[in-house]
PDB file of C-alpha atoms and ligand atoms in Angstrom:
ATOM      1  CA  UNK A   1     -41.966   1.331 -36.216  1.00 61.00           C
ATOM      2  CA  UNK A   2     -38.017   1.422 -36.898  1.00 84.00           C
ATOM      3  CA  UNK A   3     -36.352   4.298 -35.232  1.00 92.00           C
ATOM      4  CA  UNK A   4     -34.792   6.580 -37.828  1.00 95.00           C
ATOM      5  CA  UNK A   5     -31.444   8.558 -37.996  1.00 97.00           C
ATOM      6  CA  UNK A   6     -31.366  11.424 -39.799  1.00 98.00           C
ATOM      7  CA  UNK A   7     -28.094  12.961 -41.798  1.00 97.00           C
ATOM      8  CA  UNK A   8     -26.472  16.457 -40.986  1.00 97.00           C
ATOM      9  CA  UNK A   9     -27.776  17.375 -44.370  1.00 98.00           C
ATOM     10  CA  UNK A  10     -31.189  16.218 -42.760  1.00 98.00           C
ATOM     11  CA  UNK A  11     -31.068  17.932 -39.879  1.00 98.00           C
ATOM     12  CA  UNK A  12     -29.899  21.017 -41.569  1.00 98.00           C
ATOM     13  CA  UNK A  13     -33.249  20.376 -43.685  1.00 98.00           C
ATOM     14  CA  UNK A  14     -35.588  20.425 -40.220  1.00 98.00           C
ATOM     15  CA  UNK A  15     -33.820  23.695 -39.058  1.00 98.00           C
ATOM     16  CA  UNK A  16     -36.750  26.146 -40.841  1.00 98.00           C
ATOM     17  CA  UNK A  17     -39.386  23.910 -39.207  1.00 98.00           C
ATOM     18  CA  UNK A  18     -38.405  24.422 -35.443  1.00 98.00           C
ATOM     19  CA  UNK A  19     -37.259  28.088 -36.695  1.00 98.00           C
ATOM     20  CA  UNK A  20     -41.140  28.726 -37.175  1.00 98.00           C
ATOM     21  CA  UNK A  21     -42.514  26.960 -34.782  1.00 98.00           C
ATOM     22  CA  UNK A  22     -40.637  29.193 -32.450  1.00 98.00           C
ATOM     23  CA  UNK A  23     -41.492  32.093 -33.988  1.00 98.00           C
ATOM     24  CA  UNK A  24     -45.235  31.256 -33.791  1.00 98.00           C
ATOM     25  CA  UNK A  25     -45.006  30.031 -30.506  1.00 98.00           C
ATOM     26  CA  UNK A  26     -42.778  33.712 -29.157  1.00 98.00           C
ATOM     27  CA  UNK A  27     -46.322  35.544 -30.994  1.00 98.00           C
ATOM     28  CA  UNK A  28     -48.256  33.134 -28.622  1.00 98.00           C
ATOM     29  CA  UNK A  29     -46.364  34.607 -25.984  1.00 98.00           C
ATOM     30  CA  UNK A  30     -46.759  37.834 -26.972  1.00 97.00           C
ATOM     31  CA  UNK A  31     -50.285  37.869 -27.137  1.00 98.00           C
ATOM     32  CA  UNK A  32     -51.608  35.806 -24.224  1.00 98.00           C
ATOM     33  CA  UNK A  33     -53.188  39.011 -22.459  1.00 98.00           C
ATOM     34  CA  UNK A  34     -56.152  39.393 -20.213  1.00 98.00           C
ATOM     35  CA  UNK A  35     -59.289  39.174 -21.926  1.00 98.00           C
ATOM     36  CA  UNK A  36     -57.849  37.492 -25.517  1.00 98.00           C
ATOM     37  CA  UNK A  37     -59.681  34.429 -26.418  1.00 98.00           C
ATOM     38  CA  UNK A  38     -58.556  31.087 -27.028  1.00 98.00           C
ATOM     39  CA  UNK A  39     -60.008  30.933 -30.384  1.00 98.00           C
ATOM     40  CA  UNK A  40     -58.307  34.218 -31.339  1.00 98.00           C
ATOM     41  CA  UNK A  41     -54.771  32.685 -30.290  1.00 98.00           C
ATOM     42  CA  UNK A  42     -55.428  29.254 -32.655  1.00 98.00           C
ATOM     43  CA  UNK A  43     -56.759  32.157 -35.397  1.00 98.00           C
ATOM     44  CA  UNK A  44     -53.536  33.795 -34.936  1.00 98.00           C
ATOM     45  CA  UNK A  45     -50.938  31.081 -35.282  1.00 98.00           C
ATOM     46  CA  UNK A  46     -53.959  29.655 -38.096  1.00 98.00           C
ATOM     47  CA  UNK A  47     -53.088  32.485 -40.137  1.00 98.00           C
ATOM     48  CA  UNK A  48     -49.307  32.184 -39.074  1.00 98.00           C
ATOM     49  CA  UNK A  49     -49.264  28.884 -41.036  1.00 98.00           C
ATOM     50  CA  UNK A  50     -51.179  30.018 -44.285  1.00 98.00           C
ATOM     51  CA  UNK A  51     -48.479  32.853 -44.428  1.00 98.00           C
ATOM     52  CA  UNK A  52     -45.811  30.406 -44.085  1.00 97.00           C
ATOM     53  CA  UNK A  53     -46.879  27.501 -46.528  1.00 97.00           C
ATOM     54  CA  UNK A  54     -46.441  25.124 -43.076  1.00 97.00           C
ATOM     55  CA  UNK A  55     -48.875  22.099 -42.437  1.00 97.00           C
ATOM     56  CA  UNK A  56     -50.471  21.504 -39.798  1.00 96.00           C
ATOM     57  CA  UNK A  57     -49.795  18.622 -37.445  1.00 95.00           C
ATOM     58  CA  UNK A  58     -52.904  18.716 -35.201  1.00 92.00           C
ATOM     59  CA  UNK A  59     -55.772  19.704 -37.039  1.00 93.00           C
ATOM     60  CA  UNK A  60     -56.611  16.425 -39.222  1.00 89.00           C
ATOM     61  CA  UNK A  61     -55.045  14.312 -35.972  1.00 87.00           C
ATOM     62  CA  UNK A  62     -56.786  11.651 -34.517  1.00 84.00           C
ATOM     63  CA  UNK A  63     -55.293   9.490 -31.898  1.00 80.00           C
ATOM     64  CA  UNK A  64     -56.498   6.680 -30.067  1.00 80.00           C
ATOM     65  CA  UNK A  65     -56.323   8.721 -26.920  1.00 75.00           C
ATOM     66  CA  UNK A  66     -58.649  11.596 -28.572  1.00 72.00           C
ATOM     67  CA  UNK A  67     -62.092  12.034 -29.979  1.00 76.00           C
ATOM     68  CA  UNK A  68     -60.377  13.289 -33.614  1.00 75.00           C
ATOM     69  CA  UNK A  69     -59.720  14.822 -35.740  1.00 91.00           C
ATOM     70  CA  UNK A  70     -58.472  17.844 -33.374  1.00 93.00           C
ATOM     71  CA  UNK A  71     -59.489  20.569 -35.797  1.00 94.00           C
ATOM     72  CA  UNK A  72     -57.361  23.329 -34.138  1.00 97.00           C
ATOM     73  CA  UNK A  73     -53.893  24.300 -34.841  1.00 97.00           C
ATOM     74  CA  UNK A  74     -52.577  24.689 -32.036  1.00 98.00           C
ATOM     75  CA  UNK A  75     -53.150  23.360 -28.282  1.00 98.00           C
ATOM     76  CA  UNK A  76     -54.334  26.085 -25.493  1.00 98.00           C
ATOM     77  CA  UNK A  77     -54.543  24.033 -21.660  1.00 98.00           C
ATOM     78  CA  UNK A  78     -55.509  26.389 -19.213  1.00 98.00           C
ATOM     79  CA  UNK A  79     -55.066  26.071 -15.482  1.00 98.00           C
ATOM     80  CA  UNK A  80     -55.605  23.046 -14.335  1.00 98.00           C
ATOM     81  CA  UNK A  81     -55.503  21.779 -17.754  1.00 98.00           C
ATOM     82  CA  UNK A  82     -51.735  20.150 -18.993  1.00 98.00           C
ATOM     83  CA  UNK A  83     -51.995  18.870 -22.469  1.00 97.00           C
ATOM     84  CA  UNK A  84     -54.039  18.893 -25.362  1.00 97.00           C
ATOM     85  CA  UNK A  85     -56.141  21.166 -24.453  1.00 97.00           C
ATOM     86  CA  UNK A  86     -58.754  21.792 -27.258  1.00 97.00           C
ATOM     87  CA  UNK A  87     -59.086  25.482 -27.693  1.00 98.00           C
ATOM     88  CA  UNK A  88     -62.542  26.541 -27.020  1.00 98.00           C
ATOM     89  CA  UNK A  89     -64.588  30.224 -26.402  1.00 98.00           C
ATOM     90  CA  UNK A  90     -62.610  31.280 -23.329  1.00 98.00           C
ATOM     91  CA  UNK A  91     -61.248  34.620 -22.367  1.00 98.00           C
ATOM     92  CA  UNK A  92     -57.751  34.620 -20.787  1.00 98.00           C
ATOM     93  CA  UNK A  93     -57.940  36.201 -16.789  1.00 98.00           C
ATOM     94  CA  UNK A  94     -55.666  37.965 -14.722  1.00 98.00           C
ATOM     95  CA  UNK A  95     -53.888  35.271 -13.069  1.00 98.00           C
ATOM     96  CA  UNK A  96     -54.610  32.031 -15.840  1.00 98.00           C
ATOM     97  CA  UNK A  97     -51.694  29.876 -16.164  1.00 98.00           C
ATOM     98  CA  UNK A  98     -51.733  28.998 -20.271  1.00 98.00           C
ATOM     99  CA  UNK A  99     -49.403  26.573 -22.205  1.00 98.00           C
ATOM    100  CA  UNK A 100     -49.002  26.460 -26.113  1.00 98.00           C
ATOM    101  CA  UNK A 101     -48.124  23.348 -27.466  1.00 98.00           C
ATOM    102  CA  UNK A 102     -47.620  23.473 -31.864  1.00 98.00           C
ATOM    103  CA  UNK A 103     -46.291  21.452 -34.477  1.00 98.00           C
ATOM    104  CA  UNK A 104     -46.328  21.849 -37.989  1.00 98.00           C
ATOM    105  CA  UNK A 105     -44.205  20.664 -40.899  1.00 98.00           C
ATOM    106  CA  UNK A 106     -42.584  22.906 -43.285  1.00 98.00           C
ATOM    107  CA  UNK A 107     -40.943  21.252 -46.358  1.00 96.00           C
ATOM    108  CA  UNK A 108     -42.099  17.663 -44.960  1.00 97.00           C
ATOM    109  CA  UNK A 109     -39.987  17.835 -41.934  1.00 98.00           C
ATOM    110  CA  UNK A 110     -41.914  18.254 -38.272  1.00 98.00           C
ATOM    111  CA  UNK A 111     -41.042  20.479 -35.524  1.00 98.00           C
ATOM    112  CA  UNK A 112     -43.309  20.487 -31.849  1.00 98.00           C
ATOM    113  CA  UNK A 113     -42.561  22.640 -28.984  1.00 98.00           C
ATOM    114  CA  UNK A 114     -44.623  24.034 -26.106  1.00 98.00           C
ATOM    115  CA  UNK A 115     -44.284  27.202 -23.465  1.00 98.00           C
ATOM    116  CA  UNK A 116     -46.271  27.792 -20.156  1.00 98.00           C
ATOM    117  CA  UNK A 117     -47.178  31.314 -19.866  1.00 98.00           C
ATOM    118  CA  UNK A 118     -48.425  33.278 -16.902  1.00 98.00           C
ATOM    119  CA  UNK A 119     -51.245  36.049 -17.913  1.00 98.00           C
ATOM    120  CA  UNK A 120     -50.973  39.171 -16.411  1.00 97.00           C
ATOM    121  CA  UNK A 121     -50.579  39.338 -12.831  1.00 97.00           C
ATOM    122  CA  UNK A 122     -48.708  35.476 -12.610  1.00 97.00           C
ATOM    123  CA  UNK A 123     -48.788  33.597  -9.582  1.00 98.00           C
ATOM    124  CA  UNK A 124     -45.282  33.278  -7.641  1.00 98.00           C
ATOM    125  CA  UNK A 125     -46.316  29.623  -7.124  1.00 98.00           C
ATOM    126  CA  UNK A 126     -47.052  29.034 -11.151  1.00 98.00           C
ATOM    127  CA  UNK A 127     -43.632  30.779 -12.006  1.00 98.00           C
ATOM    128  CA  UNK A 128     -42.142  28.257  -9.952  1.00 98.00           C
ATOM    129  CA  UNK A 129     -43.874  25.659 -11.439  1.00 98.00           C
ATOM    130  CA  UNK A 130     -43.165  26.594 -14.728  1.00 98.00           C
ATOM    131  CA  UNK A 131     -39.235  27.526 -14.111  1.00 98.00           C
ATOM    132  CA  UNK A 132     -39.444  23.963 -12.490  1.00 98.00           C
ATOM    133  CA  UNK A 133     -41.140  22.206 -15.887  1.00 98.00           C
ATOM    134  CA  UNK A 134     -38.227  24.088 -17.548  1.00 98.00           C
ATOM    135  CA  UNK A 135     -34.916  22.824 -15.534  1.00 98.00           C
ATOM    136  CA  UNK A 136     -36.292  19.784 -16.052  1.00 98.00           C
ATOM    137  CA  UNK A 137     -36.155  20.057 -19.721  1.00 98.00           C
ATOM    138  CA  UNK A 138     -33.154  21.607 -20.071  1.00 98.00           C
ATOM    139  CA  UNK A 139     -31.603  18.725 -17.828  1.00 98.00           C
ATOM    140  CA  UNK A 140     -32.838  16.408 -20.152  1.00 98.00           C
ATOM    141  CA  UNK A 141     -31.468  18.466 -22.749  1.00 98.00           C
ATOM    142  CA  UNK A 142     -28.074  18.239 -21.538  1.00 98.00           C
ATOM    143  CA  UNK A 143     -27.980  14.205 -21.113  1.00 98.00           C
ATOM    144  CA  UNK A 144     -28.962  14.236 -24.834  1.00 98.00           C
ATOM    145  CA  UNK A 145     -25.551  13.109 -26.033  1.00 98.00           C
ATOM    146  CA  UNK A 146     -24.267   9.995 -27.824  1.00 97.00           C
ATOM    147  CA  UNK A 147     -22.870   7.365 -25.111  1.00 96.00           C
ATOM    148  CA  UNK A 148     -26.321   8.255 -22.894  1.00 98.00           C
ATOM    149  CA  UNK A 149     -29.865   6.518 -22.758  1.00 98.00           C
ATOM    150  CA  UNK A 150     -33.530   7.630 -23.680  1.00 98.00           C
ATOM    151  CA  UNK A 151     -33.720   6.298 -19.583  1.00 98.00           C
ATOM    152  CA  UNK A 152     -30.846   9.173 -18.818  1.00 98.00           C
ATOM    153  CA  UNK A 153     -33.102  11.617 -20.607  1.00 98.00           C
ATOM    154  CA  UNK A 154     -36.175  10.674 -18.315  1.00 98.00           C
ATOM    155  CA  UNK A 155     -34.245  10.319 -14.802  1.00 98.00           C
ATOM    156  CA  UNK A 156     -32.855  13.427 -15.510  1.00 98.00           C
ATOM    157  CA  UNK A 157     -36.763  14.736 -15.801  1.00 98.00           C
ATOM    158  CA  UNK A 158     -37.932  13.154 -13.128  1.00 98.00           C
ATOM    159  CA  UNK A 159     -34.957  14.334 -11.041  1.00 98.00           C
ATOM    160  CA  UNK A 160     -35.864  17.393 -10.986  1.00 98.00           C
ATOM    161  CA  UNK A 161     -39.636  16.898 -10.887  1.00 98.00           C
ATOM    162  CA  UNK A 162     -39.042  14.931  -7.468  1.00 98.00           C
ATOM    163  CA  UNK A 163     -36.360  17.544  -6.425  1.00 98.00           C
ATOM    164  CA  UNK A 164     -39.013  19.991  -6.359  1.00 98.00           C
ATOM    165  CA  UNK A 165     -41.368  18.175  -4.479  1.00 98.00           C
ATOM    166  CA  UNK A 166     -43.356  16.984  -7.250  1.00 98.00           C
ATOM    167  CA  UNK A 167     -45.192  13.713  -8.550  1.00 95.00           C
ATOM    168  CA  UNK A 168     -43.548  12.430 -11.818  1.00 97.00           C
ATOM    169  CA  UNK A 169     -46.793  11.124 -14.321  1.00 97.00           C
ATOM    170  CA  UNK A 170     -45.238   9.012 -17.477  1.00 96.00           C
ATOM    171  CA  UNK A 171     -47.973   8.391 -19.450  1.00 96.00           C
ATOM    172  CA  UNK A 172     -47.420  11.291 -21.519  1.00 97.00           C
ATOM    173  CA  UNK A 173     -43.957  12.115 -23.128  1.00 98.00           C
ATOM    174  CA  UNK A 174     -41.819  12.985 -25.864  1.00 98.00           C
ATOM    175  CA  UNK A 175     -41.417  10.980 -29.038  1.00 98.00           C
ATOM    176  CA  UNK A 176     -39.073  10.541 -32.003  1.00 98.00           C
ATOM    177  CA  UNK A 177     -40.000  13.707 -34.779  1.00 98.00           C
ATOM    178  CA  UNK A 178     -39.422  13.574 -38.378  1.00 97.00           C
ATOM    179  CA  UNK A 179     -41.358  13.405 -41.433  1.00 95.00           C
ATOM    180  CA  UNK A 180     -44.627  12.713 -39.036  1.00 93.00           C
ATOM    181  CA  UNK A 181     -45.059  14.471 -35.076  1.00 93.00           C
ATOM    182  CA  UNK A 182     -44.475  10.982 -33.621  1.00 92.00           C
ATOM    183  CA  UNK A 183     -42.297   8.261 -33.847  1.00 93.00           C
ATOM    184  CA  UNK A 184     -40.138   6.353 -32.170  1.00 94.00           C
ATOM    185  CA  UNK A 185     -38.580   6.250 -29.795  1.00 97.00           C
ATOM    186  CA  UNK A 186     -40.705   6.905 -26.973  1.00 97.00           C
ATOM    187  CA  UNK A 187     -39.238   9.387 -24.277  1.00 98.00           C
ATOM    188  CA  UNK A 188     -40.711   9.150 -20.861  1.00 98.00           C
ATOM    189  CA  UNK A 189     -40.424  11.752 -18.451  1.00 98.00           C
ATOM    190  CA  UNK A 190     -38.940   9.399 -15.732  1.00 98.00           C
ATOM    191  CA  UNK A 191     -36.817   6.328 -16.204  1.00 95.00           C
ATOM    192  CA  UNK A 192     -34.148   4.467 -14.678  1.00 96.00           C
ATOM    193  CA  UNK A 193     -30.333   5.142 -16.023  1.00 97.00           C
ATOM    194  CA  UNK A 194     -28.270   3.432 -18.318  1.00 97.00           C
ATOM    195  CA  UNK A 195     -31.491   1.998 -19.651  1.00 97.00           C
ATOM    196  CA  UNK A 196     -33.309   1.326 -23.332  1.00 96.00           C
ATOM    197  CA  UNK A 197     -32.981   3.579 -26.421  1.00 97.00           C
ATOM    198  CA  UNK A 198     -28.714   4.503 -27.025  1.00 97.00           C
ATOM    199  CA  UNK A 199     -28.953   8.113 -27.763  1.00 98.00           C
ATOM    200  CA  UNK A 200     -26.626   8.571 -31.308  1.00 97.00           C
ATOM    201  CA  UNK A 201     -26.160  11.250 -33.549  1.00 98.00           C
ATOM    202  CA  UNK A 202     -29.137  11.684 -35.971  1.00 98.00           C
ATOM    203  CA  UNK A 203     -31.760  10.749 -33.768  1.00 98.00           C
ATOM    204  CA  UNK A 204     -34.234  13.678 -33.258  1.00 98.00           C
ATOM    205  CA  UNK A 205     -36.766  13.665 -30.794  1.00 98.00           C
ATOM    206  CA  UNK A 206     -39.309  15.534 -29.021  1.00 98.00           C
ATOM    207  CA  UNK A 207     -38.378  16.039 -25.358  1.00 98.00           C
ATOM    208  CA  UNK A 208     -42.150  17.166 -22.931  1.00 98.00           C
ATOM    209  CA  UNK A 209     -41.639  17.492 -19.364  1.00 98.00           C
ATOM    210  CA  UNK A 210     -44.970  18.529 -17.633  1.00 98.00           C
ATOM    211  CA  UNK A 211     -45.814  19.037 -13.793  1.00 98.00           C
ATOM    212  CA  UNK A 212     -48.920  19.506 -11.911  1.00 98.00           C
ATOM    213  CA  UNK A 213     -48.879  21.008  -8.745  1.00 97.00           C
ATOM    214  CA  UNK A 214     -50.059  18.699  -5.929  1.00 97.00           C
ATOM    215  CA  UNK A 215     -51.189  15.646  -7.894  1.00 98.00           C
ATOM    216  CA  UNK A 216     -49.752  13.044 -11.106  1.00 97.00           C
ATOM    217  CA  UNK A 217     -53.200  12.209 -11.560  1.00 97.00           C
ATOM    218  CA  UNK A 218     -54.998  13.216 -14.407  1.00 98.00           C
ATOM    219  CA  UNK A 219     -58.277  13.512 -15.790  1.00 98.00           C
ATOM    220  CA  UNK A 220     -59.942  13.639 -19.490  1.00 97.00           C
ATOM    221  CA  UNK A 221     -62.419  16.721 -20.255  1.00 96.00           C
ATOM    222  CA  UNK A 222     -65.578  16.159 -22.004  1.00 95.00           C
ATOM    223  CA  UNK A 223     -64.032  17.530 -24.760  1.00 94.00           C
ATOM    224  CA  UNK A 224     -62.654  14.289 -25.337  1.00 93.00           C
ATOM    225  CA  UNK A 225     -58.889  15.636 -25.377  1.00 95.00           C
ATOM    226  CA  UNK A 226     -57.948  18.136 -22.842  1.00 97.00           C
ATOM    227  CA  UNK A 227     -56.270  16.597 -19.997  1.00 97.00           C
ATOM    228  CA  UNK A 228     -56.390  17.816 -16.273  1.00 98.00           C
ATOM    229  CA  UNK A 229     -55.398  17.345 -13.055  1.00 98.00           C
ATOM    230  CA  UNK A 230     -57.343  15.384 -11.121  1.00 98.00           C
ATOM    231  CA  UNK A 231     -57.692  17.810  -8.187  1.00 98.00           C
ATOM    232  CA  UNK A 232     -57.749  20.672  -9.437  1.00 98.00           C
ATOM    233  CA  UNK A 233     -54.184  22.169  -9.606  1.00 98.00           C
ATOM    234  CA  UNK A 234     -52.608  23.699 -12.099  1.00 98.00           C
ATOM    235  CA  UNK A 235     -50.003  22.360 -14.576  1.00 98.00           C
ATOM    236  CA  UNK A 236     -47.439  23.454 -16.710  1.00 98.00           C
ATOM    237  CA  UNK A 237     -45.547  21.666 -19.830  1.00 98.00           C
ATOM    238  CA  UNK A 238     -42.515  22.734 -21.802  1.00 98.00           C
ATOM    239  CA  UNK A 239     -41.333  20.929 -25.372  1.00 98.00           C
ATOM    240  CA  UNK A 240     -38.511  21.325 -27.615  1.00 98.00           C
ATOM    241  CA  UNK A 241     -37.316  19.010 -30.665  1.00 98.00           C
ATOM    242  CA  UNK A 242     -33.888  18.356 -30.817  1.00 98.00           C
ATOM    243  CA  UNK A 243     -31.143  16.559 -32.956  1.00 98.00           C
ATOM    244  CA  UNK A 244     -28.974  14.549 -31.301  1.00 98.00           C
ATOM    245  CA  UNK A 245     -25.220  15.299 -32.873  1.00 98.00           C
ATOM    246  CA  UNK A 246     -21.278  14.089 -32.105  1.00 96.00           C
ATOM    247  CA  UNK A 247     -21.332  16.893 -29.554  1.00 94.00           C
ATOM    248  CA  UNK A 248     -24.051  19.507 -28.313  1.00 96.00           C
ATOM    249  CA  UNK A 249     -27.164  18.334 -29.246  1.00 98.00           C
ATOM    250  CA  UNK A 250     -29.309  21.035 -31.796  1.00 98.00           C
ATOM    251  CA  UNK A 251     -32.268  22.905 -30.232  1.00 98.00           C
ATOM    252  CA  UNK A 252     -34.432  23.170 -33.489  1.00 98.00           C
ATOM    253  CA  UNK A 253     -37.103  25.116 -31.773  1.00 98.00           C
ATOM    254  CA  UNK A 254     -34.749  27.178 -29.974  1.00 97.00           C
ATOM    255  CA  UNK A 255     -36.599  31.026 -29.509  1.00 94.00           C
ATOM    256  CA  UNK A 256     -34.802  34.098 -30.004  1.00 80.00           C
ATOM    257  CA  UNK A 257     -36.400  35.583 -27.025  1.00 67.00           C
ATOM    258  CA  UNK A 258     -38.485  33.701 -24.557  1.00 56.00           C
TER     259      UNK A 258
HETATM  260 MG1  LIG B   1     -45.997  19.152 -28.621  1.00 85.10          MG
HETATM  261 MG1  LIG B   2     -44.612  16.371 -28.621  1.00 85.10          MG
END
């Protein structure tokens, strides 16, 4: 699959995608609360994309790596769960560790993004995982400039992954975004500078770090596509989709708040 550049007019043209996916992703955030259910919170952001006239990027998806198609909007890994985490009939506890990770296309263009939220009384070791899982992407965010390498985007990950005392897993990362949720290139969340992809303006990727807690091992659910930890500890995973430009690069999911 050729890599693609898209123009400013383009770009401009993605902008409402990552707009809503934001604000569907800030209501996530909003209502993760003790006792909510899983299948409420895919009902919500369900409903979200009806209102909007969006598509759905998961819910007809079926990758090699899951038992498809996914047949939820949105993805809901709890705990020890770290991505694509089917959402299933579980109440949220004091204490659960939850990430949100959505993509939909509005007028044909994609836009995927993920949070980690703490719900209710968050643990001080989770908030440091997920502030963590967060430097790390915005350190990748800040190598994505023209004159740097898809390898500079995943050192800078795993930088701060190892920084923090943590195990660095690649087989899950980010991915080029346009008309479909994944293309190339591929962006792993480690890699050695000055090495493959040249980052130039119009290329607009999906950027994933995610961190488990003792462990890079993972695990597949029965479920056939939530993945865990292998020992138990918890994870956390943070996603924006960005447009590489002359300058800063464009945060198309950026949130108002949150
Ligand atoms: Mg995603
Ligand atoms: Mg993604």
């Amino acid at each position: 699959m050729a890599i693609e550049l898209r123009t400013p007019a383009q770009i401009d043209e993605m902008r409402p995608a990552g707009v809503f996916v934001g604000e569907v992703l800030t209501a996530l955030r909003e209502a993760a609360d003790v006792g909510v259910n899983l299948l409420e919170l895919n009902d919500l952001a369900h409903e979200m994309i009806r209102t909007r006239g969006a598509e759905s990027c998961y819910i007809d998806y079926a990758p090699s790596f899951g038992r498809g198609p996914f047949g939820k909007v949105l993805c809901t890994s709890v705990n020890d769960a770290v991505l694509h985490g089917l959402p299933h009939d579980y109440k949220l506890a004091d204490g659960d560790l939850v990430s949100f990770d959505f993509a939909v296309s509005v007028d044909g263009w994609v836009a995927d993004s993920a949070i980690t939220v703490p719900v209710g009384t968050a643990r001080p070791e989770d908030v440091k995982l997920v502030e963590t899982t967060q430097k790390a992407l915005d350190a990748a965010i800040a190598v994505a400039r023209p004159g740097k390498k898809v390898g500079d985007i995943g050192r800078a990950i795993g930088d701060v992954g190892r920084a923090a005392g943590l195990q660095v897993n690649t087989q899950f990362g980010g991915h080029g975004v346009g008309r479909t949720m994944h293309g190339e290139p591929h962006i792993p969340n480690d890699g050695r500078p000055g090495r493959g992809y040249p980052l130039q303006p119009g290329l607009v990727i999906a950027i994933e770090p995610w961190f488990l807690h003792t462990t890079d091992e993972i695990v597949m659910d029965p479920d056939g596509w939530t993945i865990r930890s292998a020992d138990g500890s918890r994870g956390a995973h943070v996603e924006h989709t960005i447009a590489i430009t002359d300058g800063d690069p464009i945060v198309l999911t950026a949130r108002a708040a949150g």
